[in-house]
Amino acid sequence: MTAFKGGVGKTTSAICLSCLFAQSGYKVLLIDYDPNRSASVWGSRGSLPFQVATENTANRLMAKEKFDFIVIDTPARPTSAEIKELVDGCDLLLAITTPAALSISALNIMVQSFPPKTKYHVLLTVVPPSSEPDGEIAFHTLREQGLPVLEQGIQRLKVYEHASAEGKPVYEIKRGGKKAWEDWKELAKLQPIKDLLT
Ligand SMILES: Nc1ncnc2c1ncn2[C@@H]1O[C@H](COP(=O)(O)OP(=O)(O)OP(=O)(O)O)[C@@H](O)[C@H]1O
Ligand SMILES: [Mg+2]
């Protein structure tokens, strides 16, 4: 879960993806590589269905317990060494962007820094309602640029902020949680995610 730009939804996506794996019955560890510790704070507030560790505590935990999935939340602008480590070690690399032009250009710069032949997918998040054209334009732009964008995006919904404030999975938030979770359930049906879950 990575991006060059800050505030594009990496942590929110990492938490939701971890929830998705946990809901499928897997034991998940989310490693929070961001010095801002947003994922750890989310995890410490309440009741996530998986554990959150930092890069400092993860090794000890992994030596003690076996996990089916390790999800990594990076800070904005990972270094090239961090990118190489990520690329080498993971089964699914998700590059996150919002429909904003600046976010898409940061994404382009980041993917150019990936080692050749890196396998990754782009997750478009904070997608506005269809009454605004920005989401469709962004999907179109990403496809035109030849970027491997997942066809299921994640809608822009207030409920994500409530979920992080309450330290809960988004589907546990009464107002709007179910609607938000539909996107993740649809995402799980796409081949790259489905492959991991089977
Ligand atoms: N789908 C969404 N709809 C609405 N708001 C969202 C969505 N995803 C994330 N947000 C909000 O956008 C803000 C930034 O999200 P998040 O912390 O996940 O981004 P980030 O890329 O991890 O940021 P940073 O670079 O600071 O680590 C948060 O306030 C979050 O609640
Ligand atoms: Mg973050």
CSV table of C-alpha atoms and ligand atoms in Angstrom, one decimal:
chain,number,residue,atom,x,y,z
A,1,MET,CA,0.0,0.0,0.0
A,2,THR,CA,2.0,2.9,-1.1
A,3,ALA,CA,2.0,6.3,-2.8
A,4,PHE,CA,4.4,9.3,-3.3
A,5,LYS,CA,1.8,11.7,-2.3
A,6,GLY,CA,0.5,12.1,1.3
A,7,GLY,CA,-3.1,12.0,2.4
A,8,VAL,CA,-4.3,10.0,-0.6
A,9,GLY,CA,-5.9,7.2,1.5
A,10,LYS,CA,-3.0,4.7,2.0
A,11,THR,CA,-3.7,4.0,5.6
A,12,THR,CA,-7.5,3.9,5.2
A,13,SER,CA,-7.0,1.4,2.3
A,14,ALA,CA,-4.5,-0.7,4.3
A,15,ILE,CA,-6.9,-0.9,7.2
A,16,CYS,CA,-9.8,-1.8,5.0
A,17,LEU,CA,-7.9,-4.4,3.1
A,18,SER,CA,-6.7,-6.0,6.3
A,19,CYS,CA,-10.4,-6.1,7.5
A,20,LEU,CA,-11.3,-7.8,4.2
A,21,PHE,CA,-8.7,-10.5,4.8
A,22,ALA,CA,-9.6,-10.9,8.4
A,23,GLN,CA,-13.3,-11.2,7.4
A,24,SER,CA,-12.4,-14.0,5.1
A,25,GLY,CA,-11.1,-15.9,8.2
A,26,TYR,CA,-7.4,-15.1,7.8
A,27,LYS,CA,-5.0,-14.0,10.5
A,28,VAL,CA,-3.7,-10.6,9.5
A,29,LEU,CA,-0.9,-8.4,10.7
A,30,LEU,CA,-0.7,-4.8,9.5
A,31,ILE,CA,2.8,-3.3,9.7
A,32,ASP,CA,2.8,0.4,10.1
A,33,TYR,CA,5.9,1.9,8.5
A,34,ASP,CA,4.7,5.4,8.8
A,35,PRO,CA,6.4,7.5,11.5
A,36,ASN,CA,3.1,9.3,11.9
A,37,ARG,CA,1.7,6.0,13.1
A,38,SER,CA,-1.8,6.6,11.7
A,39,ALA,CA,-2.6,2.9,11.4
A,40,SER,CA,-1.3,2.2,14.9
A,41,VAL,CA,-3.5,5.0,16.3
A,42,TRP,CA,-6.5,3.6,14.5
A,43,GLY,CA,-5.7,0.2,15.9
A,44,SER,CA,-5.1,1.4,19.4
A,45,ARG,CA,-8.5,3.2,19.6
A,46,GLY,CA,-10.8,0.3,19.4
A,47,SER,CA,-11.5,-3.0,17.9
A,48,LEU,CA,-10.0,-4.0,14.7
A,49,PRO,CA,-10.2,-7.7,13.7
A,50,PHE,CA,-6.4,-7.9,13.3
A,51,GLN,CA,-3.2,-6.8,14.9
A,52,VAL,CA,-1.2,-3.7,14.1
A,53,ALA,CA,2.5,-3.5,14.7
A,54,THR,CA,5.2,-1.1,13.8
A,55,GLU,CA,8.3,-1.9,11.9
A,56,ASN,CA,10.1,-2.1,15.2
A,57,THR,CA,7.7,-4.6,16.9
A,58,ALA,CA,6.6,-6.7,13.9
A,59,ASN,CA,9.6,-9.0,13.9
A,60,ARG,CA,9.2,-10.1,17.5
A,61,LEU,CA,5.5,-10.6,16.9
A,62,MET,CA,6.0,-12.6,13.7
A,63,ALA,CA,8.6,-14.8,15.5
A,64,LYS,CA,5.9,-15.7,18.1
A,65,GLU,CA,2.8,-15.9,15.9
A,66,LYS,CA,2.0,-17.1,12.4
A,67,PHE,CA,0.1,-14.7,10.1
A,68,ASP,CA,-1.7,-15.6,6.9
A,69,PHE,CA,-1.4,-12.0,5.6
A,70,ILE,CA,1.0,-9.2,6.2
A,71,VAL,CA,-0.3,-5.8,5.1
A,72,ILE,CA,2.2,-2.9,4.9
A,73,ASP,CA,1.2,0.7,5.2
A,74,THR,CA,4.1,2.9,4.0
A,75,PRO,CA,4.6,6.6,4.6
A,76,ALA,CA,4.2,9.0,1.7
A,77,ARG,CA,7.3,9.1,-0.6
A,78,PRO,CA,9.0,5.8,0.3
A,79,THR,CA,12.7,5.8,-0.5
A,80,SER,CA,14.0,3.7,-3.4
A,81,ALA,CA,15.5,1.3,-0.9
A,82,GLU,CA,12.0,0.9,0.8
A,83,ILE,CA,10.4,0.5,-2.6
A,84,LYS,CA,12.8,-2.2,-3.6
A,85,GLU,CA,12.2,-4.0,-0.3
A,86,LEU,CA,8.4,-3.8,-0.8
A,87,VAL,CA,8.5,-4.9,-4.4
A,88,ASP,CA,10.8,-7.9,-3.7
A,89,GLY,CA,8.9,-9.1,-0.8
A,90,CYS,CA,5.2,-8.8,-1.6
A,91,ASP,CA,2.5,-10.7,-3.4
A,92,LEU,CA,0.4,-7.7,-4.2
A,93,LEU,CA,1.6,-4.1,-4.5
A,94,LEU,CA,-1.2,-1.5,-4.5
A,95,ALA,CA,-0.3,2.0,-5.5
A,96,ILE,CA,-3.0,4.4,-4.2
A,97,THR,CA,-4.3,7.5,-5.9
A,98,THR,CA,-7.2,9.8,-5.7
A,99,PRO,CA,-8.7,11.3,-8.8
A,100,ALA,CA,-6.9,14.6,-8.2
A,101,ALA,CA,-4.4,15.5,-11.0
A,102,LEU,CA,-1.6,16.1,-8.5
A,103,SER,CA,-2.2,12.7,-7.0
A,104,ILE,CA,-2.1,11.0,-10.4
A,105,SER,CA,1.1,12.8,-11.4
A,106,ALA,CA,2.7,11.7,-8.1
A,107,LEU,CA,1.6,8.2,-8.9
A,108,ASN,CA,3.3,8.4,-12.3
A,109,ILE,CA,6.5,9.5,-10.8
A,110,MET,CA,6.4,6.7,-8.2
A,111,VAL,CA,5.7,3.9,-10.7
A,112,GLN,CA,8.6,5.1,-12.8
A,113,SER,CA,10.8,4.5,-9.8
A,114,PHE,CA,9.7,0.9,-9.5
A,115,PRO,CA,12.3,-1.6,-10.7
A,116,PRO,CA,11.5,-2.9,-14.3
A,117,LYS,CA,8.8,-5.5,-14.6
A,118,THR,CA,7.4,-4.7,-11.1
A,119,LYS,CA,3.9,-6.2,-10.8
A,120,TYR,CA,1.5,-3.7,-9.2
A,121,HIS,CA,-2.0,-2.4,-9.3
A,122,VAL,CA,-3.5,1.0,-8.9
A,123,LEU,CA,-6.3,1.5,-6.5
A,124,LEU,CA,-8.3,4.7,-7.2
A,125,THR,CA,-9.9,6.0,-3.9
A,126,VAL,CA,-11.8,9.0,-2.7
A,127,VAL,CA,-13.9,8.7,-5.8
A,128,PRO,CA,-16.7,11.3,-5.8
A,129,PRO,CA,-20.3,10.4,-6.6
A,130,SER,CA,-21.1,9.9,-10.3
A,131,SER,CA,-22.8,13.3,-10.4
A,132,GLU,CA,-19.2,14.7,-10.5
A,133,PRO,CA,-17.2,13.6,-13.6
A,134,ASP,CA,-13.8,13.4,-11.7
A,135,GLY,CA,-13.9,9.7,-11.0
A,136,GLU,CA,-14.7,8.7,-14.6
A,137,ILE,CA,-12.1,11.1,-15.9
A,138,ALA,CA,-9.5,9.7,-13.5
A,139,PHE,CA,-10.2,6.1,-14.5
A,140,HIS,CA,-9.9,7.1,-18.2
A,141,THR,CA,-6.7,9.0,-17.6
A,142,LEU,CA,-5.1,6.1,-15.7
A,143,ARG,CA,-6.1,3.6,-18.4
A,144,GLU,CA,-4.8,6.0,-21.2
A,145,GLN,CA,-1.5,6.2,-19.3
A,146,GLY,CA,-1.3,2.4,-19.4
A,147,LEU,CA,-1.5,2.1,-15.6
A,148,PRO,CA,-3.0,-1.1,-14.3
A,149,VAL,CA,-6.0,0.5,-12.5
A,150,LEU,CA,-8.4,-1.9,-10.7
A,151,GLU,CA,-11.8,-1.4,-12.1
A,152,GLN,CA,-13.4,-1.1,-8.7
A,153,GLY,CA,-12.7,2.2,-7.0
A,154,ILE,CA,-13.4,3.3,-3.5
A,155,GLN,CA,-16.0,6.0,-3.0
A,156,ARG,CA,-15.4,9.2,-1.2
A,157,LEU,CA,-17.5,8.9,2.0
A,158,LYS,CA,-17.4,10.6,5.3
A,159,VAL,CA,-17.8,7.3,7.2
A,160,TYR,CA,-14.0,6.6,6.7
A,161,GLU,CA,-13.2,9.5,9.0
A,162,HIS,CA,-15.7,8.3,11.6
A,163,ALA,CA,-14.2,4.8,11.4
A,164,SER,CA,-10.7,6.0,12.0
A,165,ALA,CA,-11.8,8.3,14.9
A,166,GLU,CA,-13.6,5.4,16.5
A,167,GLY,CA,-10.9,2.9,15.8
A,168,LYS,CA,-13.3,0.5,14.1
A,169,PRO,CA,-13.6,-1.3,10.8
A,170,VAL,CA,-15.7,0.9,8.5
A,171,TYR,CA,-18.5,-1.7,8.2
A,172,GLU,CA,-19.1,-1.3,12.0
A,173,ILE,CA,-20.1,2.3,11.6
A,174,LYS,CA,-23.9,2.5,11.6
A,175,ARG,CA,-24.3,5.5,9.3
A,176,GLY,CA,-22.9,4.7,5.9
A,177,GLY,CA,-20.6,1.8,6.9
A,178,LYS,CA,-22.5,-0.8,4.9
A,179,LYS,CA,-22.5,1.3,1.8
A,180,ALA,CA,-18.7,1.9,2.1
A,181,TRP,CA,-18.0,-1.8,2.7
A,182,GLU,CA,-19.8,-2.7,-0.6
A,183,ASP,CA,-16.8,-1.3,-2.5
A,184,TRP,CA,-14.4,-3.5,-0.6
A,185,LYS,CA,-16.5,-6.6,-1.2
A,186,GLU,CA,-16.6,-5.8,-4.9
A,187,LEU,CA,-12.8,-5.2,-4.9
A,188,ALA,CA,-12.4,-8.7,-3.3
A,189,LYS,CA,-14.0,-10.2,-6.4
A,190,LEU,CA,-11.3,-8.8,-8.7
A,191,GLN,CA,-8.8,-11.4,-9.9
A,192,PRO,CA,-5.6,-10.0,-8.1
A,193,ILE,CA,-7.4,-9.9,-4.8
A,194,LYS,CA,-9.4,-13.1,-5.3
A,195,ASP,CA,-6.1,-14.9,-6.2
A,196,LEU,CA,-4.8,-14.0,-2.7
A,197,LEU,CA,-8.0,-15.1,-0.9
A,198,THR,CA,-8.2,-18.6,-2.5
B,1,LIG,N1,-12.6,6.9,0.6
B,1,LIG,C1,-12.5,7.9,1.4
B,1,LIG,N2,-13.5,8.8,1.4
B,1,LIG,C2,-13.4,9.9,2.2
B,1,LIG,N3,-12.3,10.2,2.9
B,1,LIG,C3,-11.3,9.4,2.9
B,1,LIG,C4,-11.3,8.2,2.1
B,1,LIG,N4,-10.1,7.6,2.3
B,1,LIG,C5,-9.4,8.3,3.1
B,1,LIG,N5,-10.1,9.4,3.5
B,1,LIG,C6,-9.7,10.5,4.5
B,1,LIG,O1,-8.6,11.1,3.9
B,1,LIG,C7,-7.6,11.5,4.9
B,1,LIG,C8,-6.3,10.8,4.5
B,1,LIG,O2,-6.4,9.4,4.5
B,1,LIG,P1,-5.3,8.4,5.0
B,1,LIG,O3,-4.7,8.8,6.3
B,1,LIG,O4,-5.8,7.1,4.8
B,1,LIG,O5,-4.2,8.8,3.8
B,1,LIG,P2,-2.6,8.5,3.8
B,1,LIG,O6,-2.3,8.4,2.3
B,1,LIG,O7,-2.3,7.3,4.6
B,1,LIG,O8,-2.0,9.8,4.4
B,1,LIG,P3,-0.5,10.0,5.0
B,1,LIG,O9,0.3,10.2,3.7
B,1,LIG,O10,-0.6,11.1,5.9
B,1,LIG,O11,-0.1,8.7,5.6
B,1,LIG,C9,-8.2,11.0,6.2
B,1,LIG,O12,-8.9,12.0,6.8
B,1,LIG,C10,-9.2,9.9,5.8
B,1,LIG,O13,-10.2,9.7,6.7
B,2,MG,MG,-1.0,7.0,6.1
